[in-house]
Short mmCIF file of C-alpha atoms and ligand atoms in Angstrom, two decimals:
data_model
loop_
_atom_site.label_atom_id
_atom_site.label_comp_id
_atom_site.label_asym_id
_atom_site.label_seq_id
_atom_site.Cartn_x
_atom_site.Cartn_y
_atom_site.Cartn_z
CA MET A 1 -32.34 -112.00 112.68
CA THR A 2 -34.42 -111.57 115.82
CA ILE A 3 -32.44 -110.15 118.74
CA PRO A 4 -33.88 -111.10 122.12
CA SER A 5 -34.77 -108.11 124.23
CA GLY A 6 -31.90 -106.98 126.43
CA ARG A 7 -29.22 -108.27 124.05
CA LEU A 8 -27.14 -106.27 121.61
CA PRO A 9 -26.86 -107.18 117.93
CA PRO A 10 -23.54 -108.64 116.77
CA GLY A 11 -21.01 -105.99 115.75
CA ALA A 12 -17.49 -104.77 116.07
CA PHE A 13 -17.82 -103.50 119.63
CA GLY A 14 -14.07 -103.35 120.14
CA HIS A 15 -13.59 -100.71 117.47
CA THR A 16 -13.77 -97.00 118.15
CA ARG A 17 -12.72 -93.68 116.66
CA SER A 18 -11.64 -92.58 120.17
CA VAL A 19 -7.94 -91.91 120.56
CA VAL A 20 -6.15 -90.47 123.59
CA ARG A 21 -2.53 -89.41 123.17
CA ARG A 22 -0.16 -87.38 125.32
CA ASN A 23 -1.16 -84.06 123.79
CA TYR A 24 -4.42 -84.68 121.96
CA ALA A 25 -7.62 -86.64 122.33
CA PHE A 26 -10.30 -87.46 119.79
CA MET A 27 -13.68 -88.43 121.25
CA PRO A 28 -16.89 -89.20 119.44
CA PRO A 29 -19.91 -88.68 121.73
CA GLU A 30 -20.73 -92.38 122.05
CA GLY A 31 -18.52 -93.72 124.79
CA ILE A 32 -18.28 -90.52 126.87
CA MET A 33 -19.83 -91.78 130.08
CA ASP A 34 -22.29 -89.94 132.28
CA SER A 35 -21.34 -88.03 135.43
CA TYR A 36 -23.81 -86.63 137.98
CA LEU A 37 -22.63 -83.57 139.89
CA PRO A 38 -23.80 -82.41 143.33
CA ALA A 39 -24.54 -78.88 142.10
CA TYR A 40 -26.91 -80.05 139.31
CA GLU A 41 -30.16 -82.01 139.35
CA LYS A 42 -31.69 -84.04 136.49
CA THR A 43 -28.51 -83.31 134.54
CA ILE A 44 -26.08 -85.72 132.91
CA VAL A 45 -22.61 -84.26 132.54
CA ARG A 46 -20.36 -85.85 129.91
CA PHE A 47 -16.83 -84.62 130.50
CA GLN A 48 -14.91 -84.13 127.29
CA ALA A 49 -11.78 -82.46 128.68
CA ALA A 50 -10.47 -82.17 132.21
CA PRO A 51 -7.14 -81.78 134.01
CA ALA A 52 -7.06 -85.60 134.28
CA LEU A 53 -6.61 -85.66 130.50
CA GLY A 54 -3.80 -83.10 130.53
CA ALA A 55 -6.01 -80.09 129.74
CA LYS A 56 -5.88 -76.88 131.79
CA PHE A 57 -9.65 -76.47 131.49
CA ALA A 58 -12.77 -78.59 131.80
CA GLN A 59 -15.32 -78.97 129.03
CA ALA A 60 -18.50 -81.04 129.16
CA MET A 61 -21.78 -81.67 127.41
CA LEU A 62 -24.60 -81.01 129.88
CA GLU A 63 -27.81 -82.89 129.13
CA ILE A 64 -30.43 -81.11 131.21
CA GLU A 65 -33.86 -82.68 131.57
CA GLY A 66 -37.00 -80.56 131.88
CA GLY A 67 -37.13 -79.27 135.46
CA GLY A 68 -33.38 -79.84 135.85
CA GLY A 69 -30.25 -77.72 136.04
CA THR A 70 -28.41 -76.02 138.87
CA ARG A 71 -29.94 -76.90 142.26
CA ALA A 72 -29.10 -73.45 143.65
CA PRO A 73 -27.21 -70.44 142.28
CA ILE A 74 -23.49 -71.16 141.84
CA SER A 75 -20.69 -68.65 142.51
CA ASP A 76 -17.04 -69.63 142.79
CA ARG A 77 -13.52 -68.74 141.62
CA LEU A 78 -13.98 -70.29 138.16
CA GLN A 79 -14.93 -68.52 134.94
CA ARG A 80 -17.51 -70.27 132.78
CA PHE A 81 -18.79 -70.38 129.24
CA PHE A 82 -22.04 -72.02 128.07
CA TYR A 83 -23.21 -72.59 124.48
CA VAL A 84 -26.63 -74.08 123.76
CA ILE A 85 -26.64 -76.91 121.24
CA GLY A 86 -30.29 -77.98 121.56
CA GLY A 87 -33.40 -77.17 123.58
CA THR A 88 -33.90 -74.11 125.73
CA VAL A 89 -32.45 -73.05 129.08
CA LEU A 90 -33.10 -70.19 131.46
CA LEU A 91 -30.00 -68.40 132.69
CA SER A 92 -29.91 -65.94 135.55
CA VAL A 93 -26.74 -63.90 136.10
CA ASN A 94 -26.10 -62.14 139.40
CA ASP A 95 -29.74 -62.60 140.45
CA ALA A 96 -31.10 -60.67 137.45
CA ALA A 97 -34.24 -61.91 135.68
CA GLN A 98 -33.89 -65.22 133.83
CA ILE A 99 -32.93 -64.97 130.16
CA GLU A 100 -34.05 -67.67 127.73
CA LEU A 101 -31.27 -69.15 125.63
CA GLY A 102 -32.10 -71.38 122.67
CA PRO A 103 -29.78 -73.08 120.19
CA GLU A 104 -26.67 -70.94 119.45
CA GLY A 105 -27.31 -68.78 122.51
CA TYR A 106 -24.30 -68.45 124.78
CA ALA A 107 -22.99 -66.88 127.96
CA TYR A 108 -19.65 -66.01 129.56
CA MET A 109 -19.29 -65.48 133.28
CA PRO A 110 -16.12 -64.22 135.00
CA PRO A 111 -15.09 -65.62 138.41
CA HIS A 112 -17.50 -65.02 141.31
CA THR A 113 -20.49 -64.42 139.03
CA ARG A 114 -23.58 -65.86 140.69
CA PHE A 115 -25.63 -67.81 138.17
CA SER A 116 -28.32 -70.42 137.75
CA LEU A 117 -28.96 -72.51 134.64
CA ARG A 118 -32.33 -74.28 134.45
CA ASN A 119 -34.39 -76.11 131.88
CA ALA A 120 -38.04 -75.13 132.30
CA GLY A 121 -39.15 -76.86 129.08
CA ALA A 122 -40.46 -80.36 128.49
CA ASN A 123 -37.57 -81.49 126.28
CA GLN A 124 -33.97 -82.15 127.18
CA ALA A 125 -31.53 -79.27 126.58
CA GLN A 126 -27.95 -79.88 125.48
CA VAL A 127 -25.40 -77.27 126.53
CA ILE A 128 -21.63 -77.21 126.09
CA GLY A 129 -20.05 -75.94 129.30
CA LEU A 130 -16.46 -74.87 129.80
CA TRP A 131 -14.89 -73.83 133.08
CA LYS A 132 -11.40 -72.98 134.32
CA PRO A 133 -9.56 -70.69 136.76
CA TYR A 134 -9.08 -67.10 135.56
CA GLU A 135 -5.56 -65.75 135.17
CA ALA A 136 -5.84 -62.16 136.45
CA ILE A 137 -3.58 -59.36 135.20
CA ASP A 138 -3.50 -55.61 135.85
CA LEU A 139 -6.74 -55.06 133.90
CA PRO A 140 -10.27 -55.42 135.24
CA GLN A 141 -11.74 -58.87 134.66
CA PRO A 142 -14.27 -59.07 131.79
CA ASP A 143 -17.98 -58.44 132.36
CA PRO A 144 -20.53 -61.23 131.92
CA ILE A 145 -21.84 -61.74 128.37
CA VAL A 146 -25.22 -63.22 127.42
CA SER A 147 -25.72 -63.25 123.68
CA HIS A 148 -26.48 -65.24 120.56
CA ARG A 149 -24.38 -66.36 117.61
CA LYS A 150 -26.55 -64.25 115.27
CA ASN A 151 -25.17 -61.10 116.94
CA VAL A 152 -21.58 -62.02 116.10
CA GLU A 153 -19.89 -60.81 112.96
CA CYS A 154 -18.29 -63.31 110.54
CA ILE A 155 -14.70 -62.24 109.91
CA ASN A 156 -12.28 -63.57 107.36
CA HIS A 157 -8.88 -63.00 108.97
CA ASN A 158 -6.52 -64.16 106.29
CA GLY A 159 -8.43 -63.74 103.05
CA THR A 160 -8.50 -67.49 102.32
CA GLU A 161 -11.66 -68.13 100.31
CA GLY A 162 -14.37 -70.05 102.16
CA ARG A 163 -13.20 -69.48 105.75
CA THR A 164 -14.76 -67.41 108.55
CA TRP A 165 -14.19 -66.77 112.26
CA GLU A 166 -16.89 -65.73 114.73
CA HIS A 167 -15.34 -64.42 117.96
CA LEU A 168 -18.00 -65.01 120.61
CA LEU A 169 -15.99 -63.22 123.33
CA GLY A 170 -14.37 -60.67 121.06
CA PHE A 171 -10.85 -60.68 119.74
CA ASN A 172 -7.64 -59.19 121.15
CA ASP A 173 -9.41 -58.11 124.33
CA LEU A 174 -6.60 -58.67 126.84
CA ARG A 175 -8.96 -58.82 129.82
CA PHE A 176 -9.86 -62.33 128.62
CA ASP A 177 -7.43 -65.22 129.06
CA MET A 178 -9.48 -67.28 126.59
CA GLU A 179 -11.29 -67.08 123.28
CA MET A 180 -14.36 -68.99 122.18
CA ASN A 181 -14.56 -68.90 118.40
CA ILE A 182 -16.61 -70.58 115.70
CA LEU A 183 -14.51 -71.47 112.68
CA SER A 184 -16.33 -72.30 109.44
CA PHE A 185 -15.00 -73.92 106.28
CA GLN A 186 -16.76 -74.14 102.94
CA PRO A 187 -15.99 -77.25 100.89
CA GLY A 188 -12.52 -76.82 99.42
CA ALA A 189 -11.22 -74.51 102.18
CA HIS A 190 -8.48 -75.51 104.61
CA PHE A 191 -5.74 -74.02 106.77
CA PRO A 192 -2.89 -72.54 104.74
CA ASP A 193 -0.35 -74.38 106.95
CA VAL A 194 -0.21 -77.05 109.62
CA GLU A 195 -0.39 -75.04 112.88
CA THR A 196 1.79 -75.89 115.87
CA HIS A 197 1.28 -73.45 118.75
CA ILE A 198 1.53 -73.04 122.50
CA MET A 199 -2.24 -72.58 122.97
CA GLU A 200 -4.49 -75.54 123.66
CA HIS A 201 -7.93 -76.14 122.20
CA GLY A 202 -11.23 -77.77 123.08
CA LEU A 203 -13.12 -78.34 119.81
CA TYR A 204 -16.75 -79.35 119.37
CA MET A 205 -17.96 -80.11 115.84
CA LEU A 206 -21.15 -78.11 115.25
CA GLU A 207 -21.86 -79.13 111.67
CA GLY A 208 -20.44 -80.92 108.65
CA GLN A 209 -17.55 -83.33 108.44
CA GLY A 210 -13.91 -83.37 107.56
CA MET A 211 -10.40 -84.64 108.17
CA TYR A 212 -8.37 -83.51 111.17
CA LEU A 213 -4.61 -83.86 111.43
CA LEU A 214 -3.60 -84.25 115.07
CA GLY A 215 0.09 -84.81 115.68
CA ALA A 216 1.06 -87.23 112.94
CA ASP A 217 -2.36 -88.90 112.54
CA TRP A 218 -5.43 -88.15 110.42
CA HIS A 219 -8.90 -88.54 111.93
CA GLU A 220 -12.24 -88.51 110.17
CA THR A 221 -14.58 -86.24 112.13
CA TRP A 222 -18.21 -85.14 111.98
CA THR A 223 -20.92 -83.32 113.92
CA SER A 224 -20.89 -83.88 117.71
CA ASP A 225 -17.28 -85.09 117.93
CA PHE A 226 -14.96 -83.54 120.51
CA ILE A 227 -11.21 -82.94 120.11
CA TRP A 228 -8.72 -81.78 122.70
CA MET A 229 -5.47 -80.35 121.31
CA GLY A 230 -2.76 -79.79 123.88
CA PRO A 231 0.04 -77.24 123.51
CA TYR A 232 2.22 -77.76 120.44
CA CYS A 233 -0.03 -80.36 118.87
CA PRO A 234 0.41 -80.06 115.07
CA GLN A 235 -3.07 -79.52 113.61
CA LEU A 236 -4.86 -79.01 110.30
CA PHE A 237 -8.45 -79.36 109.13
CA TYR A 238 -10.18 -79.62 105.80
CA PRO A 239 -13.90 -80.26 105.28
CA THR A 240 -15.12 -83.18 103.20
CA GLY A 241 -18.57 -83.71 101.70
CA TRP A 242 -20.70 -81.05 100.04
CA SER A 243 -21.65 -78.80 102.91
CA LYS A 244 -19.96 -76.34 105.19
CA ALA A 245 -18.18 -77.59 108.31
CA ALA A 246 -18.05 -75.52 111.50
CA TYR A 247 -16.68 -76.01 114.99
CA LEU A 248 -16.72 -74.25 118.33
CA LEU A 249 -13.14 -73.73 119.48
CA TYR A 250 -11.75 -72.84 122.89
CA LYS A 251 -8.28 -71.27 122.88
CA ASP A 252 -6.18 -69.98 125.79
CA VAL A 253 -4.70 -66.62 124.78
CA ASN A 254 -3.38 -63.24 125.95
CA ARG A 255 -1.15 -64.44 128.80
CA ASP A 256 2.62 -64.85 129.22
CA VAL A 257 4.14 -68.24 129.97
CA THR A 258 4.70 -69.18 133.60
CA PHE A 259 7.92 -70.75 134.96
O1 LIG B 1 -7.02 -70.21 115.97
C1 LIG B 1 -6.58 -71.34 115.91
O2 LIG B 1 -5.64 -71.71 116.61
C2 LIG B 1 -7.24 -72.32 114.94
N1 LIG B 1 -6.94 -71.96 113.60
N2 LIG B 1 -6.89 -73.67 115.23
C3 LIG B 1 -7.68 -74.73 114.83
O3 LIG B 1 -8.72 -74.50 114.20
N3 LIG B 1 -7.27 -75.95 115.15
MN1 LIG B 2 -5.08 -73.81 116.51
#
């Protein structure tokens, strides 16, 4: 069949894997529309989570064209985390020399860090960004981190065969009010129990595929999908297919409840 230029082929356009519920959301990348922010040039921002959804943080995929990125250094009351998915970016923290971050490079910046994030290459860079207010306690706030996944140890917390955790911001460090972890599952591995906990999650599928239980519903998920899990959302994952599955997972931790 010849499709005239400018027309879409026939298909089931009204079907989607996207689901938004009171305390979870499942979002494949197609369908997450583009935002353009005043602080960034030549950059498409695709918001995955935001307070409008019910989340207490914002998470977005930044698609930064060559010559794009922050227009001027940014410094405000928010803490930020960046993780490079594709391409290369140049990050400057507190006016220090730019550091090149390629795929699996990442950075954490506490509130009032002055930073710029630029793409000096020819190809688009894709970066997951997460930002939220910092909940201060009677400990100093954390220092900035600029690192790479290869520097992070793989830990198996519970001895279940085929599972690992990579704690990109460390673990049990009470200065942080958040964790960014990479959880990996070899075929056949899964959680020992359905988890239901007070912490919320922003999840980005880095590789592989699997089945995710969210609330009472199962969702088939694969690389590049995003999931928001609100507080007390029952959750369980097991990989399907023949290869490892891994996801980047935000978790709010280390703070008491507020009334
Ligand atoms: O640490 C966690 O809460 C993690 N096991 N949750 C998840 O992967 N959905
Ligand atoms: Mn969890």
